[in-house]
């Protein structure tokens, strides 16, 4: 299976378009202003200035995090995807200028990193664990590939090939000068992209080397620390933990998702890519196990991952605390990227279930409706007074933040939304799989025949979709439509008639000679429903959450009053599905009745003989992805069930 | 009201004697071995060696924490109390030797602190926020007063008077050389003790100065940091937070308990003492407000305080998470010390309710049944796999620890248990108040007549107690017996007859002419019962805990199987009270029936349509103070209630 080129897909979906437009109209310009320190109420990024200094066009010292460059890379990647689907000459001209600056900032040997170039040239490559040189380069490589695909221009790609050639020489030369791998995986998956774009085999070899070397003895991060010239960059990581960087055992032996959740998912993406390119079965098996470990034991219902607020990391099976989690937006983006790859490689629909969970919930929660403020941390339960500085909840913010100095999440959301089109379908020579029910038009050649696919869907409201296929000339191929896990029943008709189809790996497969226009009508039964978690999840046992299709709902104080923890719900209650056109730009809402434990008659008492007076309450749930866009207050996904 | 001298009280209580014996027979000798680095499986303390070096009797460098000396002080204080009730010539001789060494370690000007003397003489008094010099001296003063009371020997008292005279000169001289107060309060309450023991008024003045100056502008901790010679001692406190050290506003204006919970309670103790000594009404009012804020909004049902695992601090009203709290053993000791003072000053029984909560539950949980391992952190809910290193639960230990390098809690438990006798009664000239129902014999003079009080109680089992008063000569006085808040009904008889009494401030007061032997028989109705928390406590709403009298019970996995979070209890269930003579050295147990959410039929699913299959389970609860003495596993105080 292959990706569809972004250029061949136009998204026209009501639900998604507003986010994609937000990225193009708000987030990309806002990020550009940020990169240039033109936003008053946020910390200066200094990112563009670092490049100018490195290019000799300005003077001064480096400022920002050691991986500050990566913000520009992510911006360029988002810009590239946006240009692929919606060309904008001015934006392209701006990007060209920036790319020239990057070229000037590049060192004669191909090295590119403004922190090390300006501040610590003697420390280049000496602290791979903390230096983020390879991580940052990875993001530039991804951007360069995206820009090449979008514009056909080679300049950026050439810059990054020069960098990568240097890295190949250092790590893979006849007498390699370096032995190691990045502390923060990212470049591995980028190298596979670069290989695919250029055909240069050594780029794949370098990716594979990083993957194969990781977790093998001797531990490169310990080795490098003992060499002359090693300098600490992050004091907070001085207590080295191999788990944190997925460095605790060879990757093929890893069966549980460990450590920093973003690092983990980026690593797994690369493992999947390399398994696909090389047919490495043991690597693919490891990917399957790691995916299953996540979605069966370590993933929040919102697709959030990273249970520990401290170090933003995975913890242990079924440990999914709702209020102190990290659930970084980037980690859910990483989970989606991993799932996209696994679905494409295996052709199994179930991977898309996880992808949808992450995209529709945690990723969307990451960005405000104005596109200019962001959640980095995505709790499933917030009681604002408890989110205090100088406590273990200090990372949880009840309102979206403007811009972090570590601005990983906002550009990550931007690039994911801008590239969403390429994940709607996968294809092989004679098979098309529809993964995501997103209104869109796609055109591809099949055996010389131009075929268009028009998907019109209202599945989030009524479960219905129509896929109109238009084949210029008669051609035989299989069209598969994904049957998501949350579908309780389904019917398919082709041109009004029931026809035979087979269901395989979660796709309904229609194989026939397509000619002229055909309509596949899909009716999914996707009622809103209460779900519960495996009772092994201590934080959720005895509770229910509300979902409809891929969307997880939550209660907010603004709709339901304070003390959401005191609400008790009967899971057999009926749920009324409504569409509120005026709320949050138009959103589905779910209404139902519950009871609330009353605090009357408690006075100043803190404890007294057990007594639960309850009163009936009318409750309103909104999509989790939209929480925090109104008056700040409590929020919860999980509600107590009466048992 | 005054304390009763420890020498006049003999405790013979089954429940408490085993702990007091443990302190005398295990903890005191074990701590002595620790102080001398004679315990193999713990970090070396180096405490005695530091004193030998400071005294010129050994050579080498200082090792340990900046407040390492305080371990010896706490040991000496516990030894003093033990000697007061149970003289041991050998132990006294050992203490005398140690006191001589302390005298030799003292500097010519009276200064005493081995860290600054050995390692940083130039930094003396320059970092009061982090230096702990005054804190450490406070513990030595407390020990010196206790030793003087126990043995009548002045040597130790004189050493600490010399230190205090130096401090008075520096802080209170005509042209004071220093302006400030301790980062960690402790010496303030010790100075009041020293004043009471010696009658030297300037010691009280110094305590009052520290109290009055605290929280006033300019902030001394900011001022000192800007002076020459300031050196950082704790990197982790570089982000200075005035709340942490109760330094955010003048103490008389403080209405909520803030910051580090141990520091807070020690400060409040001193505020109460000074209010008592000086009649300072505004200070006493502040104490009342702070106490009420704690027991009405910031205290766990176990008497634990300090909701945040990070920085061991108070957070906000009703924020009482059960699994990630700190609830330091020392903080509960501090709460008890504060409550003892408030009860004595006000004559109000309600303060003793908080004292009992802290002593019977969190303090006792702090020490293992072998007296050699300790909980510093006292969670109310533990799921061991989630207590992982490199996460925000890394401070929570599912099994008691051997000995920390910061050994605050074990000696704090020891000194509290060894001095328990002095809190059973308070007295004035002609009134005796019985606070704690602990089997004991006490003798005091009343208006020239020797009167003995023999308390025999089985109130933890059947609510019954008998107080036998024996007056050598006829004497009139009031005897008050506390009616705890958890008593549902009560009867009193005197010599078998109902006589008139009045109830005031939570004490039943019997005023008469006592002559020869009289028996007051008490029958309290104290059934085991389910209690709930104010629904404002998000962590506990919809849950129940089990208590009987002052004892809070908990479920352990060893009795009830895993996944205690899936247990649901009907608060109307009957509770069977049993005494298990073989369990944990003999303990009450509570048996009852609940239901448990079944994890069968979940397979590898993490989420699915709501379904709660429950099965009946027989449950056994043991006192919280005894948890963690068997096979490690889950523990919970709060259970889900069916609502």
Coordinates of N, CA and C in Angstrom, one line a residue, chain A residues 326-474:
Chain A
X326 N 0.2 13.4 31.5 CA 0.8 14.3 30.6 C -0.1 14.4 29.3
X327 N -0.1 13.2 28.7 CA -0.9 13.1 27.4 C -0.6 14.3 26.5
X328 N 0.7 14.4 26.2 CA 1.1 15.5 25.3 C 0.4 15.4 24.0
X329 N 0.1 16.5 23.5 CA -0.6 16.6 22.1 C 0.4 16.0 21.1
X330 N 1.6 16.3 21.2 CA 2.6 15.7 20.3 C 2.6 14.1 20.3
X331 N 2.4 13.6 21.5 CA 2.4 12.1 21.6 C 1.2 11.5 20.9
X332 N 0.1 12.2 21.0 CA -1.1 11.7 20.2 C -0.9 11.8 18.7
X333 N -0.2 12.9 18.3 CA 0.2 13.0 16.9 C 1.1 11.9 16.5
X334 N 2.0 11.6 17.4 CA 3.0 10.5 17.2 C 2.2 9.1 17.1
X335 N 1.2 9.0 17.9 CA 0.4 7.7 17.9 C -0.3 7.6 16.6
X336 N -0.9 8.7 16.1 CA -1.6 8.7 14.8 C -0.6 8.4 13.7
X337 N 0.6 9.0 13.7 CA 1.6 8.7 12.7 C 2.0 7.2 12.7
X338 N 2.1 6.7 13.9 CA 2.5 5.2 14.0 C 1.3 4.4 13.4
X339 N 0.1 4.7 13.8 CA -1.1 4.0 13.4 C -1.3 4.0 11.9
X340 N -1.1 5.2 11.3 CA -1.2 5.4 9.8 C -0.2 4.4 9.1
X341 N 1.0 4.3 9.7 CA 2.0 3.4 9.1 C 1.6 2.0 9.2
X342 N 1.1 1.6 10.4 CA 0.7 0.2 10.6 C -0.5 -0.2 9.8
X343 N -1.4 0.7 9.6 CA -2.6 0.4 8.8 C -2.1 0.2 7.3
X344 N -1.2 1.1 6.9 CA -0.8 1.0 5.5 C 0.0 -0.3 5.3
X345 N 0.9 -0.7 6.2 CA 1.7 -1.9 6.0 C 0.9 -3.1 6.1
X346 N -0.1 -3.2 7.1 CA -0.8 -4.4 7.3 C -2.1 -4.5 6.6
X347 N -2.6 -3.3 6.2 CA -4.0 -3.4 5.6 C -5.0 -3.7 6.7
X348 N -4.7 -3.5 7.9 CA -5.7 -3.8 9.0 C -6.3 -2.5 9.5
X349 N -7.7 -2.5 9.5 CA -8.4 -1.4 9.8 C -8.3 -1.0 11.3
X350 N -8.0 -1.9 12.1 CA -8.0 -1.7 13.6 C -7.0 -0.6 14.0
X351 N -5.9 -0.5 13.2 CA -4.9 0.6 13.5 C -5.5 2.0 13.3
X352 N -6.5 2.1 12.4 CA -7.1 3.4 12.2 C -8.0 3.7 13.3
X353 N -8.5 2.7 14.0 CA -9.3 3.1 15.2 C -8.5 3.9 16.2
X354 N -7.3 3.5 16.4 CA -6.4 4.2 17.3 C -6.1 5.6 16.7
X355 N -5.8 5.6 15.4 CA -5.5 6.9 14.8 C -6.7 7.9 15.0
X356 N -7.9 7.5 14.7 CA -9.1 8.3 14.8 C -9.2 8.8 16.3
X357 N -9.0 7.9 17.2 CA -9.1 8.3 18.7 C -8.2 9.5 19.0
X358 N -6.9 9.3 18.5 CA -5.9 10.4 18.7 C -6.3 11.7 18.0
X359 N -6.7 11.6 16.8 CA -6.9 12.8 16.0 C -8.2 13.5 16.4
X360 N -9.3 12.8 16.6 CA -10.5 13.5 16.9 C -10.6 14.0 18.3
X361 N -9.7 13.6 19.2 CA -9.9 14.0 20.5 C -8.6 14.7 21.0
X362 N -7.5 14.0 21.3 CA -6.4 14.7 21.9 C -5.8 15.8 21.0
X363 N -5.6 15.4 19.7 CA -5.0 16.4 18.8 C -5.9 17.6 18.7
X364 N -7.2 17.4 18.5 CA -8.0 18.6 18.4 C -8.1 19.4 19.6
X365 N -8.1 18.7 20.8 CA -8.1 19.5 22.1 C -6.9 20.4 22.1
X366 N -5.8 20.0 21.5 CA -4.6 20.7 21.5 C -4.6 22.2 21.0
X367 N -5.6 22.4 20.2 CA -5.7 23.8 19.6 C -7.0 24.5 19.9
X368 N -6.9 25.7 20.2 CA -8.1 26.5 20.5 C -8.8 26.9 19.2
X369 N -10.1 27.3 19.4 CA -10.9 27.6 18.2 C -10.3 28.8 17.5
X370 N -9.5 29.6 18.2 CA -8.9 30.8 17.5 C -7.5 30.4 16.9
X371 N -7.1 29.2 17.0 CA -5.8 28.7 16.4 C -4.6 29.3 17.0
X372 N -4.7 30.1 18.1 CA -3.6 30.8 18.7 C -3.2 30.4 20.1
X373 N -3.9 29.5 20.7 CA -3.5 29.0 22.0 C -3.7 27.5 22.0
X374 N -2.9 26.8 22.9 CA -2.7 25.4 22.8 C -2.6 24.7 24.1
X375 N -3.1 23.4 24.1 CA -2.9 22.5 25.2 C -1.7 21.7 24.8
X376 N -0.7 21.7 25.7 CA 0.4 20.7 25.5 C 0.1 19.5 26.3
X377 N -0.5 19.7 27.5 CA -0.9 18.6 28.4 C -2.4 18.4 28.2
X378 N -2.9 17.2 28.2 CA -4.3 17.0 27.9 C -4.9 16.1 28.9
X379 N -5.3 16.6 30.1 CA -5.9 15.8 31.2 C -7.3 15.4 30.8
X380 N -7.8 14.4 31.4 CA -9.2 14.0 31.2 C -10.0 14.4 32.3
X381 N -9.4 15.1 33.3 CA -10.2 15.6 34.4 C -9.4 16.8 35.0
X382 N -10.1 17.9 35.1 CA -9.5 19.1 35.6 C -10.3 19.7 36.7
X383 N -9.7 20.0 37.8 CA -10.3 20.8 38.8 C -9.4 22.0 39.0
X384 N -9.7 23.1 38.4 CA -8.7 24.2 38.3 C -7.9 24.6 39.6
X385 N -8.6 24.7 40.8 CA -7.9 25.1 41.9 C -6.7 24.2 42.3
X386 N -6.8 22.9 41.9 CA -5.7 22.0 42.3 C -4.5 22.1 41.4
X387 N -4.7 22.8 40.2 CA -3.5 22.9 39.3 C -2.6 24.0 39.7
X388 N -1.9 23.8 40.7 CA -1.1 24.9 41.3 C 0.3 24.8 41.0
X389 N 1.0 26.0 40.9 CA 2.4 26.0 40.9 C 3.0 25.3 42.1
X390 N 4.2 24.8 41.9 CA 4.9 24.2 43.1 C 4.2 23.0 43.6
X391 N 3.5 22.3 42.8 CA 2.9 21.0 43.2 C 3.1 20.0 42.0
X392 N 2.7 18.8 42.2 CA 2.9 17.8 41.1 C 1.8 17.9 40.1
X393 N 0.9 18.9 40.2 CA -0.1 19.2 39.1 C 0.3 20.5 38.4
X394 N 1.5 21.0 38.6 CA 1.8 22.3 38.0 C 1.9 22.3 36.5
X395 N 2.0 21.0 35.9 CA 2.0 21.0 34.5 C 0.7 21.0 33.8
X396 N -0.4 20.8 34.6 CA -1.7 20.8 34.1 C -2.3 22.2 34.0
X397 N -2.7 22.7 32.9 CA -3.2 24.0 32.7 C -4.7 23.9 32.4
X398 N -5.6 24.6 33.2 CA -7.0 24.6 32.9 C -7.4 25.4 31.6
X399 N -6.5 26.3 31.2 CA -6.8 27.0 30.0 C -5.6 26.9 29.0
X400 N -5.9 27.0 27.7 CA -4.8 26.8 26.7 C -3.8 27.9 26.9
X401 N -2.5 27.5 26.6 CA -1.4 28.4 26.8 C -1.1 29.1 25.5
X402 N -0.5 30.3 25.6 CA -0.2 31.0 24.4 C 0.9 30.3 23.5
X403 N 2.1 30.2 24.0 CA 3.2 29.6 23.3 C 4.3 29.3 24.2
X404 N 4.7 28.1 24.2 CA 5.8 27.7 25.1 C 7.1 28.0 24.4
X405 N 8.2 28.2 25.2 CA 9.5 28.2 24.6 C 9.8 26.9 23.9
X406 N 9.3 25.8 24.4 CA 9.4 24.5 23.7 C 8.1 24.4 23.0
X407 N 8.1 24.8 21.8 CA 6.8 24.9 21.1 C 6.5 23.7 20.2
X408 N 6.7 22.5 20.8 CA 6.6 21.3 20.0 C 5.2 21.1 19.5
X409 N 4.2 21.3 20.4 CA 2.8 20.8 20.0 C 2.2 21.7 19.0
X410 N 2.2 23.0 19.1 CA 1.4 23.8 18.0 C 1.8 23.5 16.6
X411 N 3.2 23.5 16.3 CA 3.5 23.2 14.9 C 3.2 21.7 14.5
X412 N 3.2 20.8 15.5 CA 2.9 19.4 15.3 C 1.5 19.3 14.9
X413 N 0.6 20.0 15.5 CA -0.8 20.0 15.2 C -1.0 20.5 13.8
X414 N -0.3 21.6 13.5 CA -0.4 22.3 12.2 C 0.0 21.4 11.1
X415 N 1.1 20.7 11.2 CA 1.6 19.8 10.1 C 0.7 18.6 10.0
X416 N 0.1 18.1 11.1 CA -0.7 17.0 11.0 C -2.0 17.3 10.2
X417 N -2.6 18.5 10.6 CA -3.9 18.9 10.0 C -3.6 19.2 8.5
X418 N -2.5 19.8 8.2 CA -2.3 20.2 6.9 C -2.0 19.0 6.0
X419 N -1.6 17.9 6.6 CA -1.3 16.8 5.7 C -2.3 15.7 5.8
X420 N -3.4 16.0 6.5 CA -4.4 15.0 6.8 C -4.9 14.2 5.5
X421 N -4.9 15.0 4.4 CA -5.5 14.4 3.1 C -4.8 13.1 2.7
X422 N -3.5 13.0 3.0 CA -2.8 11.8 2.5 C -3.2 10.5 3.3
X423 N -3.9 10.6 4.4 CA -4.2 9.4 5.2 C -5.7 8.9 4.9
X424 N -6.4 9.7 4.1 CA -7.8 9.3 3.9 C -7.9 7.9 3.2
X425 N -7.1 7.8 2.2 CA -7.0 6.5 1.4 C -5.6 6.0 1.4
X426 N -5.4 4.7 1.3 CA -4.2 4.1 0.9 C -4.5 3.4 -0.4
X427 N -3.5 3.1 -1.2 CA -3.8 2.4 -2.4 C -2.6 1.4 -2.8
X428 N -3.0 0.4 -3.5 CA -1.9 -0.4 -4.2 C -2.3 -0.3 -5.7
X429 N -1.7 -1.1 -6.5 CA -2.0 -1.0 -7.9 C -3.5 -1.1 -8.2
X430 N -4.1 -2.0 -7.6 CA -5.5 -2.2 -8.0 C -6.4 -2.3 -6.7
X431 N -6.0 -1.7 -5.7 CA -6.9 -1.7 -4.5 C -6.8 -0.3 -3.8
X432 N -8.0 0.2 -3.5 CA -8.1 1.5 -2.7 C -8.8 1.2 -1.4
X433 N -8.1 1.7 -0.3 CA -8.8 1.5 1.0 C -9.2 2.9 1.5
X434 N -10.4 3.0 1.9 CA -10.9 4.3 2.5 C -10.8 4.1 4.0
X435 N -10.0 5.0 4.6 CA -9.7 4.8 6.0 C -10.5 5.8 6.9
X436 N -10.6 7.0 6.4 CA -11.2 8.1 7.2 C -12.4 8.6 6.5
X437 N -13.5 8.7 7.2 CA -14.7 9.3 6.6 C -14.7 10.8 6.7
X438 N -14.0 11.4 5.8 CA -13.9 12.8 5.7 C -14.3 13.3 4.3
X439 N -15.2 14.2 4.2 CA -15.7 14.7 2.9 C -14.5 15.1 2.1
X440 N -14.4 14.5 0.9 CA -13.2 14.8 0.1 C -13.3 14.3 -1.3
X441 N -12.5 14.9 -2.1 CA -12.4 14.4 -3.5 C -11.0 14.0 -3.8
X442 N -10.9 12.8 -4.4 CA -9.6 12.3 -4.7 C -9.5 11.7 -6.1
X443 N -8.5 11.9 -6.8 CA -8.3 11.4 -8.2 C -7.0 10.7 -8.3
X444 N -7.0 9.5 -8.9 CA -5.8 8.8 -9.1 C -6.0 8.0 -10.5
X445 N -4.9 7.6 -11.0 CA -4.9 6.7 -12.2 C -4.9 5.2 -11.7
X446 N -5.8 4.4 -12.3 CA -5.8 3.0 -12.1 C -5.6 2.3 -13.4
X447 N -4.5 1.6 -13.5 CA -4.2 1.0 -14.8 C -4.5 1.8 -16.0
X448 N -4.0 3.1 -15.9 CA -4.2 4.0 -17.1 C -5.5 4.7 -17.1
X449 N -6.4 4.3 -16.3 CA -7.7 5.0 -16.2 C -7.8 6.0 -15.1
X450 N -8.2 7.2 -15.4 CA -8.4 8.2 -14.3 C -9.7 7.9 -13.6
X451 N -9.6 7.8 -12.2 CA -10.7 7.5 -11.4 C -10.8 8.5 -10.4
X452 N -12.0 9.1 -10.2 CA -12.2 10.0 -9.1 C -13.1 9.4 -8.0
X453 N -12.8 9.8 -6.8 CA -13.6 9.3 -5.6 C -14.1 10.5 -4.9
X454 N -15.4 10.6 -4.9 CA -16.0 11.7 -4.1 C -16.7 11.2 -2.9
X455 N -16.2 11.6 -1.7 CA -16.8 11.0 -0.5 C -17.6 12.1 0.2
X456 N -18.9 11.9 0.3 CA -19.8 12.8 1.0 C -20.3 12.1 2.3
X457 N -20.0 12.7 3.4 CA -20.4 11.9 4.6 C -21.1 12.8 5.7
X458 N -22.0 12.2 6.4 CA -22.5 12.9 7.6 C -22.5 11.8 8.7
X459 N -21.4 11.0 8.6 CA -21.4 9.9 9.6 C -21.3 10.3 11.0
X460 N -20.7 11.5 11.3 CA -20.7 11.9 12.7 C -22.1 12.2 13.2
X461 N -23.0 12.5 12.3 CA -24.4 12.8 12.7 C -25.3 11.6 12.6
X462 N -25.3 11.0 11.4 CA -26.3 9.9 11.2 C -25.7 8.6 10.7
X463 N -24.3 8.6 10.7 CA -23.7 7.3 10.3 C -23.6 7.1 8.8
X464 N -24.1 8.1 8.0 CA -24.2 7.8 6.6 C -23.1 8.4 5.8
X465 N -22.7 7.8 4.7 CA -21.7 8.3 3.8 C -22.1 7.8 2.4
X466 N -21.7 8.6 1.4 CA -21.8 8.1 0.0 C -20.4 8.3 -0.7
X467 N -20.0 7.2 -1.3 CA -18.7 7.3 -2.0 C -19.1 7.2 -3.5
X468 N -18.9 8.3 -4.3 CA -19.2 8.3 -5.7 C -17.9 8.0 -6.5
X469 N -17.9 7.0 -7.2 CA -16.7 6.6 -8.0 C -16.9 6.9 -9.5
X470 N -16.0 7.6 -10.1 CA -16.2 7.9 -11.5 C -15.0 7.5 -12.3
X471 N -15.2 6.5 -13.1 CA -14.1 5.9 -13.8 C -14.2 6.3 -15.3
X472 N -13.2 7.0 -15.8 CA -13.3 7.5 -17.2 C -13.4 6.3 -18.2
X473 N -12.6 5.3 -17.9 CA -12.7 4.1 -18.7 C -13.0 2.9 -17.7
X474 N -13.5 1.9 -18.2 CA -13.8 0.7 -17.4 C -12.5 0.2 -16.8

